[in-house]
PDB file of C-alpha atoms and ligand atoms in Angstrom:
ATOM      1  CA  MET A 401      54.830  -0.007  22.858  1.00 51.00           C
ATOM      2  CA  ALA A 402      52.181   1.497  20.588  1.00 52.00           C
ATOM      3  CA  ASP A 403      54.882   3.011  18.367  1.00 54.00           C
ATOM      4  CA  LYS A 404      55.628  -0.459  17.042  1.00 61.00           C
ATOM      5  CA  LEU A 405      52.124  -0.611  15.612  1.00 72.00           C
ATOM      6  CA  THR A 406      51.050   2.782  14.397  1.00 72.00           C
ATOM      7  CA  TYR A 407      52.835   5.446  12.426  1.00 78.00           C
ATOM      8  CA  PRO A 408      54.540   7.899  14.815  1.00 82.00           C
ATOM      9  CA  GLN A 409      53.512  10.628  12.379  1.00 87.00           C
ATOM     10  CA  ILE A 410      49.826   9.825  12.956  1.00 89.00           C
ATOM     11  CA  GLN A 411      50.253   9.566  16.726  1.00 88.00           C
ATOM     12  CA  ASP A 412      51.990  12.945  16.817  1.00 89.00           C
ATOM     13  CA  TYR A 413      49.312  14.458  14.613  1.00 93.00           C
ATOM     14  CA  LEU A 414      46.512  13.105  16.835  1.00 95.00           C
ATOM     15  CA  THR A 415      48.284  14.286  19.978  1.00 95.00           C
ATOM     16  CA  ASN A 416      48.628  17.789  18.579  1.00 96.00           C
ATOM     17  CA  LEU A 417      44.872  17.909  17.914  1.00 98.00           C
ATOM     18  CA  VAL A 418      44.086  17.451  21.618  1.00 98.00           C
ATOM     19  CA  PRO A 419      43.493  20.805  23.350  1.00 98.00           C
ATOM     20  CA  VAL A 420      46.158  21.985  25.790  1.00 97.00           C
ATOM     21  CA  ARG A 421      45.725  20.321  29.179  1.00 98.00           C
ATOM     22  CA  PRO A 422      45.923  22.049  32.586  1.00 98.00           C
ATOM     23  CA  ALA A 423      49.439  22.242  34.078  1.00 98.00           C
ATOM     24  CA  GLU A 424      48.584  19.541  36.628  1.00 98.00           C
ATOM     25  CA  VAL A 425      47.581  17.113  33.851  1.00 98.00           C
ATOM     26  CA  GLN A 426      50.720  17.958  31.882  1.00 98.00           C
ATOM     27  CA  GLU A 427      52.709  17.158  35.020  1.00 98.00           C
ATOM     28  CA  MET A 428      51.025  13.743  35.182  1.00 98.00           C
ATOM     29  CA  GLU A 429      51.949  13.154  31.532  1.00 98.00           C
ATOM     30  CA  ALA A 430      55.566  14.113  32.218  1.00 98.00           C
ATOM     31  CA  TYR A 431      55.677  11.742  35.213  1.00 98.00           C
ATOM     32  CA  ALA A 432      54.433   8.874  33.035  1.00 98.00           C
ATOM     33  CA  HIS A 433      57.090   9.656  30.458  1.00 97.00           C
ATOM     34  CA  ASP A 434      59.885   9.876  33.035  1.00 98.00           C
ATOM     35  CA  HIS A 435      58.828   6.745  34.955  1.00 97.00           C
ATOM     36  CA  GLN A 436      57.613   4.659  32.001  1.00 97.00           C
ATOM     37  CA  PHE A 437      54.184   4.423  33.675  1.00 98.00           C
ATOM     38  CA  PRO A 438      51.503   3.181  31.237  1.00 98.00           C
ATOM     39  CA  ILE A 439      48.846   5.912  31.277  1.00 98.00           C
ATOM     40  CA  ILE A 440      46.303   6.122  28.462  1.00 98.00           C
ATOM     41  CA  GLY A 441      47.802   9.417  27.242  1.00 97.00           C
ATOM     42  CA  PRO A 442      46.100  12.500  25.797  1.00 98.00           C
ATOM     43  CA  VAL A 443      44.576  11.037  22.611  1.00 97.00           C
ATOM     44  CA  ALA A 444      42.818   8.144  24.338  1.00 98.00           C
ATOM     45  CA  GLY A 445      42.070  10.438  27.294  1.00 98.00           C
ATOM     46  CA  GLN A 446      40.334  12.916  25.026  1.00 98.00           C
ATOM     47  CA  MET A 447      38.303  10.102  23.466  1.00 98.00           C
ATOM     48  CA  CYS A 448      37.263   8.766  26.888  1.00 98.00           C
ATOM     49  CA  TYR A 449      36.249  12.280  27.905  1.00 98.00           C
ATOM     50  CA  GLN A 450      34.312  12.777  24.663  1.00 98.00           C
ATOM     51  CA  ILE A 451      32.399   9.499  24.998  1.00 98.00           C
ATOM     52  CA  ALA A 452      31.549  10.248  28.628  1.00 99.00           C
ATOM     53  CA  ARG A 453      30.226  13.659  27.554  1.00 98.00           C
ATOM     54  CA  MET A 454      28.291  12.196  24.621  1.00 98.00           C
ATOM     55  CA  ILE A 455      26.371   9.753  26.801  1.00 98.00           C
ATOM     56  CA  GLY A 456      25.959  12.262  29.648  1.00 98.00           C
ATOM     57  CA  ALA A 457      27.733   9.915  32.073  1.00 99.00           C
ATOM     58  CA  ARG A 458      27.170  10.728  35.745  1.00 98.00           C
ATOM     59  CA  ARG A 459      28.375   7.427  37.276  1.00 98.00           C
ATOM     60  CA  ILE A 460      31.706   6.054  36.069  1.00 99.00           C
ATOM     61  CA  PHE A 461      33.699   3.120  37.414  1.00 99.00           C
ATOM     62  CA  GLU A 462      37.389   2.688  36.564  1.00 98.00           C
ATOM     63  CA  LEU A 463      39.198  -0.621  37.074  1.00 98.00           C
ATOM     64  CA  GLY A 464      42.964  -0.099  37.375  1.00 98.00           C
ATOM     65  CA  SER A 465      43.236   3.656  37.864  1.00 97.00           C
ATOM     66  CA  GLY A 466      46.962   4.197  38.532  1.00 97.00           C
ATOM     67  CA  TYR A 467      47.763   7.671  39.825  1.00 98.00           C
ATOM     68  CA  GLY A 468      44.609   9.181  38.417  1.00 98.00           C
ATOM     69  CA  TYR A 469      45.443  10.314  34.877  1.00 98.00           C
ATOM     70  CA  SER A 470      42.543   8.521  33.177  1.00 98.00           C
ATOM     71  CA  THR A 471      40.401   9.442  36.202  1.00 98.00           C
ATOM     72  CA  ALA A 472      41.059  13.129  35.513  1.00 98.00           C
ATOM     73  CA  TRP A 473      39.554  12.836  32.016  1.00 99.00           C
ATOM     74  CA  PHE A 474      36.453  11.065  33.333  1.00 99.00           C
ATOM     75  CA  ALA A 475      36.073  13.496  36.235  1.00 99.00           C
ATOM     76  CA  LYS A 476      36.196  16.435  33.799  1.00 98.00           C
ATOM     77  CA  ALA A 477      33.345  14.859  31.816  1.00 99.00           C
ATOM     78  CA  VAL A 478      31.228  14.072  34.882  1.00 99.00           C
ATOM     79  CA  GLN A 479      31.698  17.596  36.222  1.00 98.00           C
ATOM     80  CA  GLU A 480      30.628  19.088  32.886  1.00 98.00           C
ATOM     81  CA  ASN A 481      27.693  16.643  32.744  1.00 98.00           C
ATOM     82  CA  GLY A 482      26.355  18.189  35.952  1.00 98.00           C
ATOM     83  CA  GLY A 483      28.147  16.161  38.621  1.00 98.00           C
ATOM     84  CA  GLY A 484      28.147  12.594  39.836  1.00 98.00           C
ATOM     85  CA  GLU A 485      30.784  10.075  40.820  1.00 98.00           C
ATOM     86  CA  VAL A 486      33.931   8.501  39.455  1.00 98.00           C
ATOM     87  CA  HIS A 487      35.277   5.419  41.226  1.00 98.00           C
ATOM     88  CA  HIS A 488      39.064   5.251  41.326  1.00 98.00           C
ATOM     89  CA  VAL A 489      40.280   1.721  42.071  1.00 98.00           C
ATOM     90  CA  VAL A 490      43.836   0.540  42.374  1.00 98.00           C
ATOM     91  CA  TRP A 491      45.464  -1.944  44.706  1.00 98.00           C
ATOM     92  CA  ASP A 492      48.577   0.188  45.344  1.00 97.00           C
ATOM     93  CA  GLN A 493      48.110   2.511  48.347  1.00 98.00           C
ATOM     94  CA  LYS A 494      50.872   4.850  47.113  1.00 98.00           C
ATOM     95  CA  LEU A 495      49.247   5.304  43.708  1.00 98.00           C
ATOM     96  CA  SER A 496      45.886   5.979  45.319  1.00 98.00           C
ATOM     97  CA  GLN A 497      47.497   8.663  47.492  1.00 98.00           C
ATOM     98  CA  LEU A 498      49.248  10.236  44.520  1.00 98.00           C
ATOM     99  CA  ALA A 499      45.963  10.240  42.603  1.00 98.00           C
ATOM    100  CA  ARG A 500      44.257  12.004  45.484  1.00 98.00           C
ATOM    101  CA  GLN A 501      46.873  14.787  45.396  1.00 98.00           C
ATOM    102  CA  HIS A 502      46.504  15.349  41.650  1.00 98.00           C
ATOM    103  CA  LEU A 503      42.719  15.115  41.573  1.00 98.00           C
ATOM    104  CA  ASP A 504      42.385  17.449  44.569  1.00 98.00           C
ATOM    105  CA  GLN A 505      44.589  19.977  42.746  1.00 98.00           C
ATOM    106  CA  LEU A 506      42.342  19.687  39.700  1.00 98.00           C
ATOM    107  CA  GLY A 507      39.255  20.442  41.812  1.00 98.00           C
ATOM    108  CA  TYR A 508      37.642  17.000  41.517  1.00 98.00           C
ATOM    109  CA  THR A 509      37.724  16.012  45.224  1.00 97.00           C
ATOM    110  CA  HIS A 510      33.939  15.921  45.566  1.00 98.00           C
ATOM    111  CA  LEU A 511      33.502  13.572  42.587  1.00 98.00           C
ATOM    112  CA  ILE A 512      35.978  10.809  43.329  1.00 98.00           C
ATOM    113  CA  HIS A 513      35.433   7.655  45.394  1.00 98.00           C
ATOM    114  CA  TYR A 514      38.751   5.992  46.216  1.00 98.00           C
ATOM    115  CA  HIS A 515      39.131   2.231  46.702  1.00 98.00           C
ATOM    116  CA  VAL A 516      42.445   0.540  47.468  1.00 98.00           C
ATOM    117  CA  ALA A 517      41.530  -3.021  46.537  1.00 98.00           C
ATOM    118  CA  GLU A 518      41.235  -5.536  43.744  1.00 98.00           C
ATOM    119  CA  ALA A 519      39.175  -3.831  41.058  1.00 98.00           C
ATOM    120  CA  VAL A 520      36.798  -6.549  39.806  1.00 98.00           C
ATOM    121  CA  THR A 521      35.868  -7.571  43.355  1.00 98.00           C
ATOM    122  CA  THR A 522      35.268  -3.910  44.198  1.00 98.00           C
ATOM    123  CA  LEU A 523      33.029  -3.429  41.175  1.00 98.00           C
ATOM    124  CA  ARG A 524      31.044  -6.521  42.141  1.00 98.00           C
ATOM    125  CA  GLN A 525      30.563  -5.133  45.659  1.00 98.00           C
ATOM    126  CA  THR A 526      29.602  -1.594  44.629  1.00 98.00           C
ATOM    127  CA  THR A 527      25.878  -0.986  44.468  1.00 98.00           C
ATOM    128  CA  GLY A 528      23.990   0.511  41.547  1.00 98.00           C
ATOM    129  CA  LEU A 529      24.511   0.595  37.790  1.00 98.00           C
ATOM    130  CA  PHE A 530      27.098   2.667  35.928  1.00 99.00           C
ATOM    131  CA  ASP A 531      26.840   4.719  32.742  1.00 99.00           C
ATOM    132  CA  LEU A 532      30.434   4.014  31.764  1.00 99.00           C
ATOM    133  CA  ILE A 533      33.027   1.490  32.904  1.00 99.00           C
ATOM    134  CA  PHE A 534      36.693   1.776  31.994  1.00 99.00           C
ATOM    135  CA  ASN A 535      38.954  -1.251  32.336  1.00 98.00           C
ATOM    136  CA  ASP A 536      42.761  -1.061  32.522  1.00 98.00           C
ATOM    137  CA  ILE A 537      43.680  -3.838  34.985  1.00 98.00           C
ATOM    138  CA  ASP A 538      46.308  -6.557  34.466  1.00 98.00           C
ATOM    139  CA  LYS A 539      45.442  -8.150  31.165  1.00 98.00           C
ATOM    140  CA  ASP A 540      45.186 -11.738  32.389  1.00 98.00           C
ATOM    141  CA  GLY A 541      42.206 -10.518  34.425  1.00 98.00           C
ATOM    142  CA  TYR A 542      40.264  -9.164  31.445  1.00 98.00           C
ATOM    143  CA  PRO A 543      38.167 -12.261  30.519  1.00 98.00           C
ATOM    144  CA  ALA A 544      36.867 -12.819  34.061  1.00 98.00           C
ATOM    145  CA  SER A 545      35.976  -9.128  34.379  1.00 98.00           C
ATOM    146  CA  LEU A 546      33.467  -9.178  31.506  1.00 98.00           C
ATOM    147  CA  PRO A 547      30.444 -10.798  33.243  1.00 98.00           C
ATOM    148  CA  VAL A 548      30.906  -8.496  36.250  1.00 98.00           C
ATOM    149  CA  ILE A 549      31.090  -5.430  33.998  1.00 98.00           C
ATOM    150  CA  ALA A 550      28.047  -6.576  32.004  1.00 98.00           C
ATOM    151  CA  ALA A 551      26.055  -6.892  35.229  1.00 98.00           C
ATOM    152  CA  LYS A 552      27.088  -3.421  36.464  1.00 98.00           C
ATOM    153  CA  LEU A 553      26.639  -1.377  33.295  1.00 98.00           C
ATOM    154  CA  ARG A 554      23.232   0.071  32.527  1.00 98.00           C
ATOM    155  CA  PRO A 555      21.593  -0.802  29.198  1.00 98.00           C
ATOM    156  CA  GLY A 556      22.899   1.837  26.782  1.00 98.00           C
ATOM    157  CA  GLY A 557      26.049   2.198  28.848  1.00 98.00           C
ATOM    158  CA  VAL A 558      29.578   2.071  27.446  1.00 99.00           C
ATOM    159  CA  LEU A 559      32.581  -0.071  28.268  1.00 99.00           C
ATOM    160  CA  ILE A 560      36.030   1.196  27.260  1.00 99.00           C
ATOM    161  CA  ILE A 561      38.940  -1.183  27.659  1.00 98.00           C
ATOM    162  CA  ASP A 562      42.589  -0.371  27.045  1.00 98.00           C
ATOM    163  CA  ASN A 563      45.547  -2.240  25.486  1.00 98.00           C
ATOM    164  CA  MET A 564      43.515  -4.300  23.057  1.00 98.00           C
ATOM    165  CA  LEU A 565      46.410  -4.383  20.575  1.00 96.00           C
ATOM    166  CA  TRP A 566      48.844  -5.191  23.394  1.00 97.00           C
ATOM    167  CA  GLY A 567      51.871  -3.825  21.601  1.00 94.00           C
ATOM    168  CA  GLY A 568      51.293  -6.267  18.744  1.00 94.00           C
ATOM    169  CA  ASP A 569      51.829  -9.346  20.927  1.00 96.00           C
ATOM    170  CA  ILE A 570      48.323 -10.579  20.079  1.00 97.00           C
ATOM    171  CA  PHE A 571      49.501 -11.160  16.475  1.00 96.00           C
ATOM    172  CA  ASP A 572      52.440 -13.320  17.522  1.00 96.00           C
ATOM    173  CA  GLU A 573      51.129 -16.876  17.773  1.00 96.00           C
ATOM    174  CA  THR A 574      54.188 -17.961  19.730  1.00 98.00           C
ATOM    175  CA  ASN A 575      53.284 -15.494  22.469  1.00 98.00           C
ATOM    176  CA  GLN A 576      51.164 -17.450  24.922  1.00 98.00           C
ATOM    177  CA  SER A 577      51.691 -15.325  28.031  1.00 98.00           C
ATOM    178  CA  ASP A 578      48.721 -15.040  30.391  1.00 98.00           C
ATOM    179  CA  ASP A 579      48.351 -11.337  29.578  1.00 98.00           C
ATOM    180  CA  THR A 580      48.402 -11.860  25.812  1.00 98.00           C
ATOM    181  CA  LYS A 581      45.936 -14.716  26.075  1.00 98.00           C
ATOM    182  CA  GLY A 582      43.757 -12.493  28.287  1.00 98.00           C
ATOM    183  CA  VAL A 583      43.598  -9.760  25.652  1.00 98.00           C
ATOM    184  CA  ARG A 584      42.848 -12.251  22.860  1.00 98.00           C
ATOM    185  CA  GLU A 585      40.182 -14.043  24.873  1.00 98.00           C
ATOM    186  CA  PHE A 586      38.475 -10.841  26.018  1.00 98.00           C
ATOM    187  CA  THR A 587      38.336  -9.640  22.401  1.00 98.00           C
ATOM    188  CA  ARG A 588      36.827 -12.932  21.277  1.00 98.00           C
ATOM    189  CA  LEU A 589      34.259 -12.915  24.077  1.00 98.00           C
ATOM    190  CA  ILE A 590      32.983  -9.386  23.577  1.00 98.00           C
ATOM    191  CA  THR A 591      32.985  -9.355  19.782  1.00 98.00           C
ATOM    192  CA  THR A 592      30.959 -12.582  19.602  1.00 98.00           C
ATOM    193  CA  ASP A 593      28.451 -11.643  22.314  1.00 98.00           C
ATOM    194  CA  PRO A 594      25.194 -10.340  20.768  1.00 98.00           C
ATOM    195  CA  GLY A 595      24.619  -8.207  23.866  1.00 98.00           C
ATOM    196  CA  TRP A 596      27.353  -5.763  22.820  1.00 98.00           C
ATOM    197  CA  VAL A 597      28.091  -3.490  19.849  1.00 98.00           C
ATOM    198  CA  THR A 598      31.870  -3.346  19.711  1.00 98.00           C
ATOM    199  CA  THR A 599      34.621  -1.533  17.832  1.00 98.00           C
ATOM    200  CA  LEU A 600      38.357  -1.737  18.382  1.00 98.00           C
ATOM    201  CA  VAL A 601      39.763   1.748  17.828  1.00 96.00           C
ATOM    202  CA  PRO A 602      43.475   1.576  16.928  1.00 93.00           C
ATOM    203  CA  ILE A 603      44.645   4.680  18.725  1.00 93.00           C
ATOM    204  CA  ARG A 604      47.729   4.231  20.909  1.00 92.00           C
ATOM    205  CA  ASP A 605      47.646   0.600  22.143  1.00 94.00           C
ATOM    206  CA  GLY A 606      44.061  -0.024  20.989  1.00 96.00           C
ATOM    207  CA  LEU A 607      40.846   0.788  22.817  1.00 97.00           C
ATOM    208  CA  ILE A 608      37.733  -1.329  22.593  1.00 98.00           C
ATOM    209  CA  VAL A 609      34.613   0.788  22.820  1.00 98.00           C
ATOM    210  CA  ALA A 610      31.546  -1.361  23.467  1.00 98.00           C
ATOM    211  CA  PHE A 611      27.924  -0.334  23.774  1.00 98.00           C
ATOM    212  CA  LYS A 612      25.734  -2.499  25.983  1.00 98.00           C
ATOM    213  CA  LYS A 613      22.429  -3.099  24.210  1.00 98.00           C
TER     214      LYS A 613
HETATM  215  C1  LIG B1360      47.815   0.523  33.362  1.00 80.93           C
HETATM  216  S1  LIG B1360      47.847   1.157  34.983  1.00 80.93           S
HETATM  217  C2  LIG B1360      46.548   2.334  35.015  1.00 80.93           C
HETATM  218  C3  LIG B1360      46.706   3.559  34.207  1.00 80.93           C
HETATM  219  C4  LIG B1360      45.516   4.479  34.295  1.00 80.93           C
HETATM  220  N1  LIG B1360      44.310   3.832  33.825  1.00 80.93           N
HETATM  221  C5  LIG B1360      45.775   5.730  33.493  1.00 80.93           C
HETATM  222  O1  LIG B1360      45.623   5.675  32.269  1.00 80.93           O
HETATM  223  O2  LIG B1360      46.109   6.749  34.087  1.00 80.93           O
HETATM  224  C6  LIG B1360      47.067  -0.146  35.891  1.00 80.93           C
HETATM  225  C7  LIG B1360      47.128   0.050  37.398  1.00 80.93           C
HETATM  226  O3  LIG B1360      46.168  -0.795  38.005  1.00 80.93           O
HETATM  227  C8  LIG B1360      46.770  -1.685  38.929  1.00 80.93           C
HETATM  228  N2  LIG B1360      46.053  -2.961  38.806  1.00 80.93           N
HETATM  229  C9  LIG B1360      46.242  -3.930  37.879  1.00 80.93           C
HETATM  230  N3  LIG B1360      45.345  -4.919  38.030  1.00 80.93           N
HETATM  231  C10 LIG B1360      44.567  -4.550  39.081  1.00 80.93           C
HETATM  232  C11 LIG B1360      43.453  -5.162  39.717  1.00 80.93           C
HETATM  233  N4  LIG B1360      42.983  -6.338  39.292  1.00 80.93           N
HETATM  234  N5  LIG B1360      42.906  -4.526  40.761  1.00 80.93           N
HETATM  235  C12 LIG B1360      43.387  -3.329  41.203  1.00 80.93           C
HETATM  236  N6  LIG B1360      44.422  -2.694  40.634  1.00 80.93           N
HETATM  237  C13 LIG B1360      45.021  -3.300  39.573  1.00 80.93           C
HETATM  238  C14 LIG B1360      48.240  -1.772  38.523  1.00 80.93           C
HETATM  239  O4  LIG B1360      49.034  -2.085  39.637  1.00 80.93           O
HETATM  240  C15 LIG B1360      48.477  -0.355  37.993  1.00 80.93           C
HETATM  241  O5  LIG B1360      48.792   0.528  39.029  1.00 80.93           O
END
């Protein structure tokens, strides 16, 4: 998907700059490749990890966690930040179970809170504020997630949201699918809200990184 938008040469270059991952993480990458499962991949993963380290994140909430690949990057950061919690939320029981196997193998069992449920509802129901929230749910759900995220992120916290280039579909005016409209609308909402400082980083399928003032 992202290959349509960015030079493969640059993507390959960026990927090769990411340090070698543990065998378990490489296995998760191979699974995504073989099953066409949309994980964030190593370049975006490394950036998520770096941001979480930079802000010293100890409480992280993920919406739409899949089988735990993005979770592994956040858990690594939280562990190195001195410990805390990473909330893994997905509505597929099988994916949650698979995530548990991988994250146990990686030694992150004590950090992860698993929820098999709708992600925005779960965030709304979870107490306390978060240092970092990562959003990767179905794209038609993005606009409605923003007020919930804003309420659950601490001032100075960071929101990272994936697929903000949506394979280029956002540029095609004839594309009026609910997902495409969701990505466009979320981008409009957050970039025009004075409560956020926002940049769209065009790695892979586009990540918005937003700082809550
Ligand atoms: C793009 S994948 C997640 C990939 C993961 N973030 C990674 O990079 O490893 C999104 C997953 O979240 C699930 N999902 C989508 N919308 C959701 C929602 N509103 N609540 C809970 N799970 C959701 C999908 O079924 C899918 O398994």
